[in-house]
Amino acid sequence: FNGGVAIIWVATAILVPVLIQRRRRDWGNLLLMCGVASALATGLFGLDWKAALPFAAANMIEAYVGAFLLIGRRASRRPLGSLRWMRDFVISVGLVAPFAASLVAASTAAWIGLPALATLTDFFIGHALGALTLIPLIAMLASGDLARRFKEMGRAELIDLALVLAAVAATVAIVFSVEGYPLLFLPAGPIVVAIFRGREIGAAMSIVLLAMIGGTLTVAGQGPIALLGSSLANHVQFFQFYLAAAVLLVLPIAADLRHRARLHHALRLSEERYRMLADHSTDIVMHTDVAGIVRFISPSIAGLGGYHAKEAVGRNPLVRV
C-alpha cells in the first residue's frame, strides 16, 4: 500500500533466523542471493527497477544488522526464553535494524520522487511488525526448538493446543469479518488460553494467525476497522498499531512463562537431589519453620530418635508430649 510498501514484511523475518543458525563466513552468499531476489521482486512487482537495488540493499542491511545484534546480545538462544530475551529481541529486530533500513528506503523514495517521510514510516512499521510477529516462530523452527517442544508434549496436550489455536483462528476470522461491531477485544481471550496451553508455541502461532487472518481481511476492506470510514492506508496503519500492541502484550507473557517453567524444573531437580541425600543420610536432617514446627525430617530419625518421620512432622521438637 502507499505506493508499494508492504503492510507486514515477511522476508527478513525468515532470513534473520537462518543467518543466526549459520556461521558468519557463510552470510555473504546468503545475503547476495537474497539481495538478487529482493531486487527482482521490487523491479517486477514493487516500485520499479530504479528502486530495485537500493531497496535490496535496505533489506539486506536490515537482515545483517538484526542478526548481528541478536548474536551479540545473546538473544538468538532460546527464543522467548526470558524477559531479557524479549527486551533484546525488540531492540535488535524491532527497532534498530528496521530503522537503519528505513533510512535507506526513505532516501531512495526521495530520489525517485516519492514522499520520503511517508516511505520511512511505512517501511519501518511494516518491517518491524514482520520481524516481531514472525521471527519467534521461525527462530524456534530453525533452531529445532519447535520440534523438541512438540516431542515434549503428549498427544492430549497437542490435541488441546490444536483446538485452542483453531478457536483463535475462528475468533479472529469472525471478528475481522463483522463490520458493524468493534469486537477487536475478543481475540484476547482465546489467545491468552493458547499462551497457557502451549506457552511460547501458543503465543507465537496465535500472533501469526492474528497477523495473517486479520491483515488479509483488513486489506480486503472487512472487519471493525472499516468503521473508521477513512482510506485503506489508514485502515492498514490502524491494524498495524493493533497488531503491535498485541505482540508487545502476548510475547512477554510467553517469555516469562517459559522462564518460570525452566526455574520450576530446576527447583524440582534440586529438591529431588536434596531428598535423595536426606533419605540416605545417617545424620538427622531437619527443616523447621520460624515457629519451630518441623516441616521435614529425614528417615534417620527412626533409628536415632525412636520416631517415624511422619510422626515428627508438624510438631515442635522442643515440646515434650
GROMACS .gro file of C-alpha atoms in nm:
model
  321
    1PHE     CA    1   0.000   0.000   0.000
    2ASN     CA    2   0.104   0.369  -0.026
    3GLY     CA    3   0.298   0.307  -0.346
    4GLY     CA    4   0.438  -0.041  -0.289
    5VAL     CA    5   0.549  -0.073   0.075
    6ALA     CA    6   0.450  -0.399   0.247
    7ILE     CA    7   0.195  -0.393   0.529
    8ILE     CA    8   0.391  -0.673   0.703
    9TRP     CA    9   0.735  -0.759   0.561
   10VAL     CA   10   0.792  -1.134   0.588
   11ALA     CA   11   1.124  -1.193   0.410
   12THR     CA   12   1.359  -1.050   0.673
   13ALA     CA   13   1.178  -1.246   0.943
   14ILE     CA   14   1.276  -1.563   0.755
   15LEU     CA   15   1.631  -1.459   0.669
   16VAL     CA   16   1.740  -1.343   1.017
   17PRO     CA   17   1.683  -1.682   1.191
   18VAL     CA   18   1.860  -1.856   0.901
   19LEU     CA   19   2.161  -1.627   0.937
   20ILE     CA   20   2.173  -1.688   1.311
   21GLN     CA   21   2.197  -2.063   1.257
   22ARG     CA   22   2.485  -2.029   1.007
   23ARG     CA   23   2.849  -1.940   1.051
   24ARG     CA   24   2.931  -1.573   0.996
   25ARG     CA   25   3.152  -1.655   0.698
   26ASP     CA   26   2.852  -1.806   0.518
   27TRP     CA   27   2.642  -1.493   0.549
   28GLY     CA   28   2.783  -1.330   0.237
   29ASN     CA   29   2.645  -1.586  -0.007
   30LEU     CA   30   2.304  -1.590   0.162
   31LEU     CA   31   2.277  -1.211   0.163
   32LEU     CA   32   2.388  -1.194  -0.201
   33MET     CA   33   2.128  -1.447  -0.318
   34CYS     CA   34   1.851  -1.285  -0.116
   35GLY     CA   35   1.959  -0.941  -0.239
   36VAL     CA   36   1.920  -1.054  -0.600
   37ALA     CA   37   1.575  -1.196  -0.521
   38SER     CA   38   1.476  -0.873  -0.347
   39ALA     CA   39   1.587  -0.662  -0.643
   40LEU     CA   40   1.388  -0.881  -0.883
   41ALA     CA   41   1.078  -0.860  -0.662
   42THR     CA   42   1.097  -0.480  -0.637
   43GLY     CA   43   1.162  -0.439  -1.007
   44LEU     CA   44   0.891  -0.677  -1.127
   45PHE     CA   45   0.618  -0.629  -0.866
   46GLY     CA   46   0.712  -0.334  -0.644
   47LEU     CA   47   0.810   0.026  -0.711
   48ASP     CA   48   1.023  -0.003  -1.027
   49TRP     CA   49   1.370  -0.106  -1.146
   50LYS     CA   50   1.516   0.226  -1.042
   51ALA     CA   51   1.446   0.144  -0.678
   52ALA     CA   52   1.533  -0.226  -0.704
   53LEU     CA   53   1.899  -0.217  -0.596
   54PRO     CA   54   1.863   0.045  -0.320
   55PHE     CA   55   1.565  -0.137  -0.167
   56ALA     CA   56   1.753  -0.466  -0.192
   57ALA     CA   57   2.041  -0.302  -0.006
   58ALA     CA   58   1.798  -0.175   0.260
   59ASN     CA   59   1.655  -0.523   0.309
   60MET     CA   60   1.998  -0.684   0.337
   61ILE     CA   61   2.117  -0.415   0.581
   62GLU     CA   62   1.815  -0.488   0.798
   63ALA     CA   63   1.879  -0.863   0.797
   64TYR     CA   64   2.251  -0.826   0.868
   65VAL     CA   65   2.208  -0.570   1.148
   66GLY     CA   66   1.926  -0.770   1.308
   67ALA     CA   67   2.118  -1.100   1.305
   68PHE     CA   68   2.443  -0.934   1.417
   69LEU     CA   69   2.275  -0.763   1.713
   70LEU     CA   70   2.084  -1.074   1.817
   71ILE     CA   71   2.403  -1.278   1.827
   72GLY     CA   72   2.594  -1.002   2.004
   73ARG     CA   73   2.326  -0.965   2.272
   74ARG     CA   74   2.290  -1.346   2.306
   75ALA     CA   75   1.922  -1.309   2.222
   76SER     CA   76   1.946  -1.573   1.949
   77ARG     CA   77   1.942  -1.853   2.209
   78ARG     CA   78   1.616  -2.000   2.335
   79PRO     CA   79   1.356  -1.786   2.153
   80LEU     CA   80   1.108  -1.641   2.401
   81GLY     CA   81   1.325  -1.782   2.680
   82SER     CA   82   1.300  -1.488   2.919
   83LEU     CA   83   1.201  -1.125   2.952
   84ARG     CA   84   1.565  -1.033   2.889
   85TRP     CA   85   1.546  -1.220   2.557
   86MET     CA   86   1.228  -1.028   2.476
   87ARG     CA   87   1.394  -0.694   2.554
   88ASP     CA   88   1.699  -0.769   2.338
   89PHE     CA   89   1.477  -0.905   2.061
   90VAL     CA   90   1.258  -0.592   2.045
   91ILE     CA   91   1.560  -0.359   2.049
   92SER     CA   92   1.753  -0.553   1.783
   93VAL     CA   93   1.497  -0.652   1.518
   94GLY     CA   94   1.202  -0.437   1.621
   95LEU     CA   95   1.378  -0.101   1.643
   96VAL     CA   96   1.744  -0.069   1.539
   97ALA     CA   97   1.754  -0.294   1.230
   98PRO     CA   98   1.431  -0.174   1.061
   99PHE     CA   99   1.511   0.189   1.138
  100ALA     CA  100   1.855   0.162   0.977
  101ALA     CA  101   1.697   0.006   0.669
  102SER     CA  102   1.414   0.260   0.658
  103LEU     CA  103   1.668   0.543   0.627
  104VAL     CA  104   1.797   0.385   0.304
  105ALA     CA  105   1.439   0.330   0.182
  106ALA     CA  106   1.342   0.691   0.257
  107SER     CA  107   1.648   0.825   0.073
  108THR     CA  108   1.559   0.607  -0.227
  109ALA     CA  109   1.199   0.727  -0.219
  110ALA     CA  110   1.310   1.091  -0.227
  111TRP     CA  111   1.542   1.009  -0.519
  112ILE     CA  112   1.262   0.857  -0.730
  113GLY     CA  113   1.005   1.124  -0.640
  114LEU     CA  114   0.805   0.959  -0.360
  115PRO     CA  115   0.736   1.118  -0.018
  116ALA     CA  116   1.038   1.031   0.195
  117LEU     CA  117   0.875   1.065   0.538
  118ALA     CA  118   0.573   0.851   0.447
  119THR     CA  119   0.801   0.584   0.300
  120LEU     CA  120   1.022   0.587   0.609
  121THR     CA  121   0.719   0.544   0.836
  122ASP     CA  122   0.552   0.273   0.625
  123PHE     CA  123   0.878   0.085   0.572
  124PHE     CA  124   0.977   0.095   0.939
  125ILE     CA  125   0.636  -0.014   1.071
  126GLY     CA  126   0.586  -0.291   0.814
  127HIS     CA  127   0.935  -0.435   0.860
  128ALA     CA  128   0.937  -0.404   1.240
  129LEU     CA  129   0.598  -0.576   1.264
  130GLY     CA  130   0.708  -0.854   1.030
  131ALA     CA  131   1.013  -0.921   1.247
  132LEU     CA  132   0.828  -0.903   1.579
  133THR     CA  133   0.542  -1.118   1.453
  134LEU     CA  134   0.724  -1.397   1.270
  135ILE     CA  135   1.084  -1.425   1.395
  136PRO     CA  136   0.998  -1.601   1.725
  137LEU     CA  137   0.815  -1.884   1.548
  138ILE     CA  138   1.067  -1.914   1.263
  139ALA     CA  139   1.360  -1.897   1.505
  140MET     CA  140   1.212  -2.185   1.706
  141LEU     CA  141   1.169  -2.378   1.382
  142ALA     CA  142   1.523  -2.306   1.254
  143SER     CA  143   1.689  -2.393   1.586
  144GLY     CA  144   1.498  -2.718   1.631
  145ASP     CA  145   1.338  -2.579   1.948
  146LEU     CA  146   0.991  -2.615   1.800
  147ALA     CA  147   1.043  -2.984   1.719
  148ARG     CA  148   1.182  -3.050   2.069
  149ARG     CA  149   0.887  -2.874   2.230
  150PHE     CA  150   0.639  -3.080   2.028
  151LYS     CA  151   0.819  -3.400   2.133
  152GLU     CA  152   0.789  -3.298   2.498
  153MET     CA  153   0.413  -3.256   2.465
  154GLY     CA  154   0.189  -3.558   2.495
  155ARG     CA  155  -0.082  -3.645   2.248
  156ALA     CA  156  -0.354  -3.497   2.467
  157GLU     CA  157  -0.156  -3.170   2.500
  158LEU     CA  158  -0.108  -3.148   2.124
  159ILE     CA  159  -0.477  -3.204   2.057
  160ASP     CA  160  -0.565  -2.946   2.322
  161LEU     CA  161  -0.327  -2.690   2.170
  162ALA     CA  162  -0.460  -2.757   1.819
  163LEU     CA  163  -0.818  -2.699   1.936
  164VAL     CA  164  -0.723  -2.376   2.116
  165LEU     CA  165  -0.539  -2.245   1.808
  166ALA     CA  166  -0.839  -2.336   1.595
  167ALA     CA  167  -1.051  -2.131   1.834
  168VAL     CA  168  -0.805  -1.840   1.796
  169ALA     CA  169  -0.827  -1.861   1.416
  170ALA     CA  170  -1.206  -1.883   1.419
  171THR     CA  171  -1.241  -1.590   1.662
  172VAL     CA  172  -1.006  -1.369   1.457
  173ALA     CA  173  -1.188  -1.461   1.135
  174ILE     CA  174  -1.527  -1.376   1.286
  175VAL     CA  175  -1.408  -1.050   1.444
  176PHE     CA  176  -1.246  -0.925   1.123
  177SER     CA  177  -1.544  -1.030   0.909
  178VAL     CA  178  -1.807  -0.841   1.109
  179GLU     CA  179  -1.812  -0.475   1.011
  180GLY     CA  180  -2.088  -0.333   1.229
  181TYR     CA  181  -1.940  -0.406   1.573
  182PRO     CA  182  -1.600  -0.308   1.720
  183LEU     CA  183  -1.508  -0.652   1.857
  184LEU     CA  184  -1.129  -0.619   1.846
  185PHE     CA  185  -1.102  -0.720   2.211
  186LEU     CA  186  -1.249  -1.068   2.156
  187PRO     CA  187  -0.934  -1.248   2.028
  188ALA     CA  188  -0.760  -1.170   2.358
  189GLY     CA  189  -0.950  -1.449   2.538
  190PRO     CA  190  -0.851  -1.749   2.323
  191ILE     CA  191  -0.500  -1.606   2.272
  192VAL     CA  192  -0.440  -1.597   2.649
  193VAL     CA  193  -0.567  -1.957   2.673
  194ALA     CA  194  -0.328  -2.054   2.391
  195ILE     CA  195  -0.037  -1.898   2.581
  196PHE     CA  196  -0.108  -2.101   2.894
  197ARG     CA  197  -0.169  -2.419   2.695
  198GLY     CA  198   0.132  -2.401   2.465
  199ARG     CA  199   0.347  -2.125   2.621
  200GLU     CA  200   0.587  -1.988   2.356
  201ILE     CA  201   0.440  -2.202   2.075
  202GLY     CA  202   0.086  -2.096   2.154
  203ALA     CA  203   0.187  -1.730   2.173
  204ALA     CA  204   0.391  -1.728   1.852
  205MET     CA  205   0.131  -1.917   1.647
  206SER     CA  206  -0.154  -1.703   1.782
  207ILE     CA  207   0.024  -1.384   1.676
  208VAL     CA  208   0.088  -1.528   1.329
  209LEU     CA  209  -0.281  -1.623   1.294
  210LEU     CA  210  -0.386  -1.276   1.408
  211ALA     CA  211  -0.149  -1.110   1.161
  212MET     CA  212  -0.233  -1.324   0.860
  213ILE     CA  213  -0.611  -1.353   0.901
  214GLY     CA  214  -0.670  -1.005   1.042
  215GLY     CA  215  -0.432  -0.839   0.796
  216THR     CA  216  -0.584  -1.011   0.493
  217LEU     CA  217  -0.942  -0.922   0.588
  218THR     CA  218  -0.845  -0.563   0.674
  219VAL     CA  219  -0.681  -0.513   0.334
  220ALA     CA  220  -0.997  -0.662   0.178
  221GLY     CA  221  -1.197  -0.383   0.346
  222GLN     CA  222  -1.374  -0.603   0.601
  223GLY     CA  223  -1.390  -0.602   0.978
  224PRO     CA  224  -1.444  -0.345   1.251
  225ILE     CA  225  -1.156  -0.124   1.136
  226ALA     CA  226  -1.373  -0.030   0.839
  227LEU     CA  227  -1.584   0.167   1.089
  228LEU     CA  228  -1.311   0.433   1.079
  229GLY     CA  229  -1.452   0.540   0.744
  230SER     CA  230  -1.118   0.666   0.614
  231SER     CA  231  -0.879   0.542   0.346
  232LEU     CA  232  -0.739   0.190   0.314
  233ALA     CA  233  -0.395   0.322   0.413
  234ASN     CA  234  -0.538   0.449   0.742
  235HIS     CA  235  -0.713   0.115   0.800
  236VAL     CA  236  -0.386  -0.068   0.744
  237GLN     CA  237  -0.194   0.162   0.977
  238PHE     CA  238  -0.456   0.118   1.249
  239PHE     CA  239  -0.433  -0.260   1.211
  240GLN     CA  240  -0.053  -0.235   1.237
  241PHE     CA  241  -0.091  -0.044   1.564
  242TYR     CA  242  -0.338  -0.307   1.689
  243LEU     CA  243  -0.103  -0.590   1.595
  244ALA     CA  244   0.197  -0.418   1.756
  245ALA     CA  245   0.003  -0.379   2.081
  246ALA     CA  246  -0.093  -0.748   2.068
  247VAL     CA  247   0.267  -0.857   2.004
  248LEU     CA  248   0.407  -0.648   2.288
  249LEU     CA  249   0.139  -0.783   2.521
  250VAL     CA  250   0.147  -1.152   2.427
  251LEU     CA  251   0.515  -1.231   2.370
  252PRO     CA  252   0.642  -1.102   2.710
  253ILE     CA  253   0.383  -1.319   2.885
  254ALA     CA  254   0.501  -1.624   2.692
  255ALA     CA  255   0.867  -1.540   2.762
  256ASP     CA  256   0.801  -1.505   3.135
  257LEU     CA  257   0.603  -1.832   3.145
  258ARG     CA  258   0.885  -2.019   2.974
  259HIS     CA  259   1.139  -1.871   3.214
  260ARG     CA  260   0.922  -1.972   3.511
  261ALA     CA  261   0.886  -2.325   3.369
  262ARG     CA  262   1.265  -2.359   3.350
  263LEU     CA  263   1.302  -2.231   3.706
  264HIS     CA  264   1.036  -2.475   3.826
  265HIS     CA  265   1.213  -2.763   3.653
  266ALA     CA  266   1.548  -2.664   3.806
  267LEU     CA  267   1.386  -2.632   4.150
  268ARG     CA  268   1.228  -2.976   4.117
  269LEU     CA  269   1.563  -3.133   4.025
  270SER     CA  270   1.728  -2.960   4.320
  271GLU     CA  271   1.457  -3.084   4.556
  272GLU     CA  272   1.496  -3.439   4.427
  273ARG     CA  273   1.872  -3.429   4.490
  274TYR     CA  274   1.820  -3.287   4.839
  275ARG     CA  275   1.562  -3.554   4.927
  276MET     CA  276   1.786  -3.832   4.794
  277LEU     CA  277   2.073  -3.712   5.015
  278ALA     CA  278   1.847  -3.670   5.318
  279ASP     CA  279   1.681  -4.011   5.276
  280HIS     CA  280   2.017  -4.192   5.269
  281SER     CA  281   2.200  -3.988   5.533
  282THR     CA  282   2.278  -4.144   5.874
  283ASP     CA  283   2.253  -3.798   6.031
  284ILE     CA  284   1.925  -3.629   6.111
  285VAL     CA  285   1.836  -3.362   5.854
  286MET     CA  286   1.556  -3.144   5.979
  287HIS     CA  287   1.379  -2.833   5.848
  288THR     CA  288   1.162  -2.618   6.075
  289ASP     CA  289   0.965  -2.301   6.017
  290VAL     CA  290   1.008  -1.978   6.217
  291ALA     CA  291   0.776  -2.111   6.489
  292GLY     CA  292   0.994  -2.418   6.538
  293ILE     CA  293   0.745  -2.661   6.378
  294VAL     CA  294   0.907  -2.948   6.190
  295ARG     CA  295   0.826  -2.932   5.821
  296PHE     CA  296   1.067  -3.202   5.707
  297ILE     CA  297   1.283  -3.459   5.882
  298SER     CA  298   1.493  -3.738   5.737
  299PRO     CA  299   1.403  -4.106   5.786
  300SER     CA  300   1.716  -4.149   6.004
  301ILE     CA  301   1.511  -4.008   6.295
  302ALA     CA  302   1.358  -4.355   6.337
  303GLY     CA  303   1.691  -4.517   6.424
  304LEU     CA  304   1.839  -4.230   6.623
  305GLY     CA  305   1.535  -4.080   6.798
  306GLY     CA  306   1.273  -4.352   6.804
  307TYR     CA  307   1.019  -4.155   6.596
  308HIS     CA  308   0.890  -4.218   6.249
  309ALA     CA  309   0.940  -3.919   6.017
  310LYS     CA  310   0.564  -3.879   5.961
  311GLU     CA  311   0.505  -3.860   6.338
  312ALA     CA  312   0.764  -3.583   6.384
  313VAL     CA  313   0.642  -3.359   6.101
  314GLY     CA  314   0.408  -3.090   6.232
  315ARG     CA  315   0.542  -3.097   6.587
  316ASN     CA  316   0.779  -2.874   6.782
  317PRO     CA  317   1.086  -3.083   6.878
  318LEU     CA  318   1.136  -2.877   7.196
  319VAL     CA  319   0.792  -2.962   7.334
  320ARG     CA  320   0.770  -3.298   7.510
  321VAL     CA  321   0.450  -3.496   7.467
   0.00000   0.00000   0.00000
